[in-house]
Short mmCIF file of C-alpha atoms and ligand atoms in Angstrom, two decimals:
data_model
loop_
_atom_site.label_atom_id
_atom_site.label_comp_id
_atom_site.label_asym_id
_atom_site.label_seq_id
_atom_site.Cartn_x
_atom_site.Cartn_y
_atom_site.Cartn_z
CA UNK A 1 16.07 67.95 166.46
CA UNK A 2 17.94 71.66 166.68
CA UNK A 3 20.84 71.28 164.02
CA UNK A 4 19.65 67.83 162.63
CA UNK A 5 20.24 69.38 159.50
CA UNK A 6 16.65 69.78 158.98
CA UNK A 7 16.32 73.14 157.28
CA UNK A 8 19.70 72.99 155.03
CA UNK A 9 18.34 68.94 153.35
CA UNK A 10 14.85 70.70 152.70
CA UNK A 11 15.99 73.77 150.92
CA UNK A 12 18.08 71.33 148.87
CA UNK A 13 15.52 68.78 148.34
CA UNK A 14 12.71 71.40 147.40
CA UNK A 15 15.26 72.93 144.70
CA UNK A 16 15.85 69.67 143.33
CA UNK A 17 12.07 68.18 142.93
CA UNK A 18 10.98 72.09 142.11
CA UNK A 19 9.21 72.71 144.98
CA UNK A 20 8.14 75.19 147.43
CA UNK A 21 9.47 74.80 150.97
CA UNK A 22 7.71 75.77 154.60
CA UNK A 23 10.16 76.01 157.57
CA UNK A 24 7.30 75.85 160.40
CA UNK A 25 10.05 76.13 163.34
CA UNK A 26 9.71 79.95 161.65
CA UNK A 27 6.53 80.35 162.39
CA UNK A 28 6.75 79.65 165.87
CA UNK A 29 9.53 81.49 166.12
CA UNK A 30 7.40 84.69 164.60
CA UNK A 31 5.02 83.78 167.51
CA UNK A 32 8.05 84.04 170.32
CA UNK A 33 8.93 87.53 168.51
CA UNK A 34 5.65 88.88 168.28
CA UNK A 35 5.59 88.11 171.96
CA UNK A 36 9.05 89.76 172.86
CA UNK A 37 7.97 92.94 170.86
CA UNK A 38 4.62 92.90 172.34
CA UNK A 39 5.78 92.55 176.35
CA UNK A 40 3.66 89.26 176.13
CA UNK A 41 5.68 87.02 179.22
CA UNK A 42 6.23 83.70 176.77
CA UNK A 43 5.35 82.09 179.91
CA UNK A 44 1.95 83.34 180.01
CA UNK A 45 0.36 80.38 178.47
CA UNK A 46 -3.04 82.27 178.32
CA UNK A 47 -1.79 85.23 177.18
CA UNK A 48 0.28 84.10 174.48
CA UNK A 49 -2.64 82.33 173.24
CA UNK A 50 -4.80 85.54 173.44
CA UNK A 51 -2.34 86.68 171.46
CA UNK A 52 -1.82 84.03 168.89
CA UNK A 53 -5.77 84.52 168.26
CA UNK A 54 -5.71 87.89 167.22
CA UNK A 55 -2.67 88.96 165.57
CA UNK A 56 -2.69 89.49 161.79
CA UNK A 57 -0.81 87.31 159.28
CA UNK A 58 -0.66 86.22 156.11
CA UNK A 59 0.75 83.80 154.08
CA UNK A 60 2.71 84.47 151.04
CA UNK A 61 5.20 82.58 148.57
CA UNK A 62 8.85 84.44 148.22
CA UNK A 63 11.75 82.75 146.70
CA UNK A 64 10.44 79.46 146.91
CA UNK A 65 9.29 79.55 150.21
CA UNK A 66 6.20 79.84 151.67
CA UNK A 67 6.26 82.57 154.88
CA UNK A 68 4.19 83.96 157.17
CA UNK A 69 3.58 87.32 157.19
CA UNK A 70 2.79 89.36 160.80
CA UNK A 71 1.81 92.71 159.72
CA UNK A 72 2.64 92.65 156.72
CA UNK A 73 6.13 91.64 157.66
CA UNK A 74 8.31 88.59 157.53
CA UNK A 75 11.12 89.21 160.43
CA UNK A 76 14.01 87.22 159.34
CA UNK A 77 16.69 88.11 161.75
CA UNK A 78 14.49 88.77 164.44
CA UNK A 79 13.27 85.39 164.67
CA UNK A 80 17.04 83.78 164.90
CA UNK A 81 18.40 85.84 167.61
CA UNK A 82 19.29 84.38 170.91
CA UNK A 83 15.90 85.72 172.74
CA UNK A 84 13.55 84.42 169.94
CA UNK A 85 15.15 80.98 170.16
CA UNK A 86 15.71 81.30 174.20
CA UNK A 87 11.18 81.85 173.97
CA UNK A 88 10.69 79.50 171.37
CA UNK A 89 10.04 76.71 172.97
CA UNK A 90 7.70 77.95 175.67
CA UNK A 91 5.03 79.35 172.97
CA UNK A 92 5.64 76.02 171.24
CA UNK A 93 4.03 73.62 173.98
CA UNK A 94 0.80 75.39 174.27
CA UNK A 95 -1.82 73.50 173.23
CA UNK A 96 -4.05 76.61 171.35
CA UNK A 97 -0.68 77.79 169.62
CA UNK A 98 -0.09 74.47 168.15
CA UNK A 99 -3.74 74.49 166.90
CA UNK A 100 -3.68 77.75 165.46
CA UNK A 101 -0.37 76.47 163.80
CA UNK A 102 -1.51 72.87 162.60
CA UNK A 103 -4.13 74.75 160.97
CA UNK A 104 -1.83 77.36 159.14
CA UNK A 105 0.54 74.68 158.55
CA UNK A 106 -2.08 72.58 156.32
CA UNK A 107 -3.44 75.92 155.16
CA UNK A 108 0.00 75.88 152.95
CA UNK A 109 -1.19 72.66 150.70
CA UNK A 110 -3.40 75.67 148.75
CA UNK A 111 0.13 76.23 147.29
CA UNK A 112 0.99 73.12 145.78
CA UNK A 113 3.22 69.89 146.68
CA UNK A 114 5.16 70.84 149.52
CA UNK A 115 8.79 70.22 151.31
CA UNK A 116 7.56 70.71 155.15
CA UNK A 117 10.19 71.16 157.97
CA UNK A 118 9.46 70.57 161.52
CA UNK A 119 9.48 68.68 164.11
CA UNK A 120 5.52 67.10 164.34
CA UNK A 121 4.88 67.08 160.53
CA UNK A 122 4.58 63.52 159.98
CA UNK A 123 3.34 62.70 163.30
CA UNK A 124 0.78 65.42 163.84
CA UNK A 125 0.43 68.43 160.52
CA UNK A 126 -0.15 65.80 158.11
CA UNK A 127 0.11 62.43 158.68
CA UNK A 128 -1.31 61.21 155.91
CA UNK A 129 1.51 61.70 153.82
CA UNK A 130 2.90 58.94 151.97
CA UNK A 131 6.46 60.94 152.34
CA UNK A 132 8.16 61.51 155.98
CA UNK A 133 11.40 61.71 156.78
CA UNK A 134 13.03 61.92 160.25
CA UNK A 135 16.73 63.21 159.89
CA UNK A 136 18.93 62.91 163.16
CA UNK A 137 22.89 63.53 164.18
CA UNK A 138 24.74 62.17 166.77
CA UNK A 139 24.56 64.77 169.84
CA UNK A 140 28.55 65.37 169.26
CA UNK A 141 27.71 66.72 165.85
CA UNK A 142 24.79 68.68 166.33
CA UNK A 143 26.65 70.49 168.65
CA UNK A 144 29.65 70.89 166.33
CA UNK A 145 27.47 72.54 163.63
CA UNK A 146 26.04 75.29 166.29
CA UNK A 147 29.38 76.31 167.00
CA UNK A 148 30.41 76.55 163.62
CA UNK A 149 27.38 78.72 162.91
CA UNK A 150 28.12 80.98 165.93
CA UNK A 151 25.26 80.12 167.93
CA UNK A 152 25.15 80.28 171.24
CA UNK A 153 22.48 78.73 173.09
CA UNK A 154 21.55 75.88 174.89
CA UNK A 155 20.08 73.39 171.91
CA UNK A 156 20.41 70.05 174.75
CA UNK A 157 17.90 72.26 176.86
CA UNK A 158 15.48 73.23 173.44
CA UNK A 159 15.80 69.65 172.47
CA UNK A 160 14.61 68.41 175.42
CA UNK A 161 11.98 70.84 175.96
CA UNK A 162 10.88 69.77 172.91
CA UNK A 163 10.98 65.97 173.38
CA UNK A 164 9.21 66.47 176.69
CA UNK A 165 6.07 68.46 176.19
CA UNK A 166 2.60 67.26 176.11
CA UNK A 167 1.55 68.35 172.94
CA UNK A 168 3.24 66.82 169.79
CA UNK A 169 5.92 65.93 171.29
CA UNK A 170 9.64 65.74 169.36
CA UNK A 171 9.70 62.62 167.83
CA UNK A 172 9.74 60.08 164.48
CA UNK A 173 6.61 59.53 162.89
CA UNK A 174 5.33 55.46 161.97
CA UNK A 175 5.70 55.44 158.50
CA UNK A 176 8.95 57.41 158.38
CA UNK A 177 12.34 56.83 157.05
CA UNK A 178 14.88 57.89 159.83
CA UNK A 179 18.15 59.38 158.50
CA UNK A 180 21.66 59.86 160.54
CA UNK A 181 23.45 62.16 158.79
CA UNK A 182 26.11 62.91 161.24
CA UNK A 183 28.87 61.75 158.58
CA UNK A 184 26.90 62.79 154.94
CA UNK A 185 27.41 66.07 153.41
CA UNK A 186 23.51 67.77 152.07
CA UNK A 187 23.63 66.03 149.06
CA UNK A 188 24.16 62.54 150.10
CA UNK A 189 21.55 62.83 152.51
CA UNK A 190 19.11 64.75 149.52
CA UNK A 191 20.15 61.42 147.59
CA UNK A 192 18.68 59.20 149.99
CA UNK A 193 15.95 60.60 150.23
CA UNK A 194 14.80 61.23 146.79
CA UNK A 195 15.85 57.72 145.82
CA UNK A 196 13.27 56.37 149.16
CA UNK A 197 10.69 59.11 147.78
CA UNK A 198 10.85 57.53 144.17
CA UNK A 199 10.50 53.80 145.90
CA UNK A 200 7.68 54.92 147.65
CA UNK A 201 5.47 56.29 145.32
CA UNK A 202 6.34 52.86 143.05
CA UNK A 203 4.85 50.82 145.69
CA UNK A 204 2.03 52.85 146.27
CA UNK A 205 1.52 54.10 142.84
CA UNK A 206 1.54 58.01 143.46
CA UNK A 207 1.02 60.88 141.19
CA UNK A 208 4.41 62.13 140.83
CA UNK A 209 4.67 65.22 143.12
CA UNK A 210 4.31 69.12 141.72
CA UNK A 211 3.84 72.38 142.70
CA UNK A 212 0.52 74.32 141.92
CA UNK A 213 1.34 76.50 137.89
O1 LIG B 301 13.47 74.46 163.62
P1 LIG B 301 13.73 75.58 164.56
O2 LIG B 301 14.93 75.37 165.44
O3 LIG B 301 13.74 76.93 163.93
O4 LIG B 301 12.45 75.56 165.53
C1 LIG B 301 12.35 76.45 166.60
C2 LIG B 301 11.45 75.87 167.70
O5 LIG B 301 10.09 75.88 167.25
C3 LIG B 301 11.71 74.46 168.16
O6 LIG B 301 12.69 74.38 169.16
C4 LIG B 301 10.34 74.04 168.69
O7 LIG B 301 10.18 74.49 170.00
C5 LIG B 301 9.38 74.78 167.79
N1 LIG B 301 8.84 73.97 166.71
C6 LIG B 301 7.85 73.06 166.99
N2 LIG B 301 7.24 72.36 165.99
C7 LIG B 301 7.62 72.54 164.71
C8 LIG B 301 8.65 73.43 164.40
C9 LIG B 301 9.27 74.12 165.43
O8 LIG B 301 7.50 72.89 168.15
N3 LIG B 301 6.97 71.88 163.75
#
């Protein structure tokens, strides 16, 4: 969920296995952008999927993070103001978007072993991975941290849109480890988690995991 600590624990976890990290919630937060910019009504589901078919992107590796491109361009603060994440969430529950995203989203494997962020990437991007991870805070918390980082917006309403929708839904994946880290600073939380990574691929006798030279 919004301020789980999701993005902050992958950054740090990537670093400290040496690998390259994909925050999908930007992506679909390009796609609410390119929507705003383009005077596409986010709750158009047909046109916002008209428009998620044709608009040009690429993906590209930049400090250790695999973006997508629109244009050319990768819109940084764009995507985090209060309008982006107010349209978020309606371009994330249409079905074609998520399609057109699941496939981008495994498209990034051609890059090596990856640290994915998101909310469906266990359940739905790819669940075949031996290595998920569903990180949670107490609601008090979460919306402690927003404040702190001077965000205003209604995360309880995101949240639940998110939780809600049809289409890969908000929620923990079988298979994964679920982590409360309402009371655990990054690294005791990046601790955890490599230790449960290292168990895992014991027991199922894994190649250990690397990026692509
Ligand atoms: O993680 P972040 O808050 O940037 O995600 C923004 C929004 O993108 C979420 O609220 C959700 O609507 C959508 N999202 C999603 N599936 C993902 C990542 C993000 O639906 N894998």
């Amino acid at each position: 969920p919004s301020a789980s600590g999701k993005g902050v624990t992958s950054r740090r976890l990537a670093q400290m296995l040496g690998l390259l990290t994909v925050d999908t919630g930007a992506m679909y937060r390009t796609l609410a952008w390119h929507c705003l910019r383009m005077k596409v009504d986010v709750n158009d589901d047909k046109k916002v999927a008209a428009l998620c078919r044709k608009w040009k992107t690429s993906l590209v590796v930049a400090d250790g993070h695999v973006r997508l491109l629109v244009d050319g361009y990768y819109p940084a603060t764009e995507i985090r103001t209060s309008e982006a994440s107010a349209a978020v969430a309606h371009v994330a529950q249409i079905r074609a978007v998520r399609d057109w995203m699941k496939a981008k989203q495994r498209e990034c494997i051609q890059f090596g072993s990856l640290v994915m962020e998101g909310r469906d990437i266990g359940s739905n991007i790819f669940p075949e991975t031996d290595y998920k991870f569903f990180l949670d805070a107490s609601p008090e918390v979460r919306k402690f941290r927003r404040e702190r980082d001077g965000v205003k917006e209604d995360v309880h309403a995101r949240d639940k849109r998110d939780s809600q929708r049809a289409h890969s839904p908000l929620m923990p994946s079988l298979g994964a480890m679920i982590i409360d880290n309402s009371h655990q600073v990054v690294q005791e939380t990046c601790d955890i988690m490599l230790e449960e990574l290292n168990v895992r691929r014991k027991a199922n006798r894994l190649a250990p995991l690397k990026p692509v030279a």
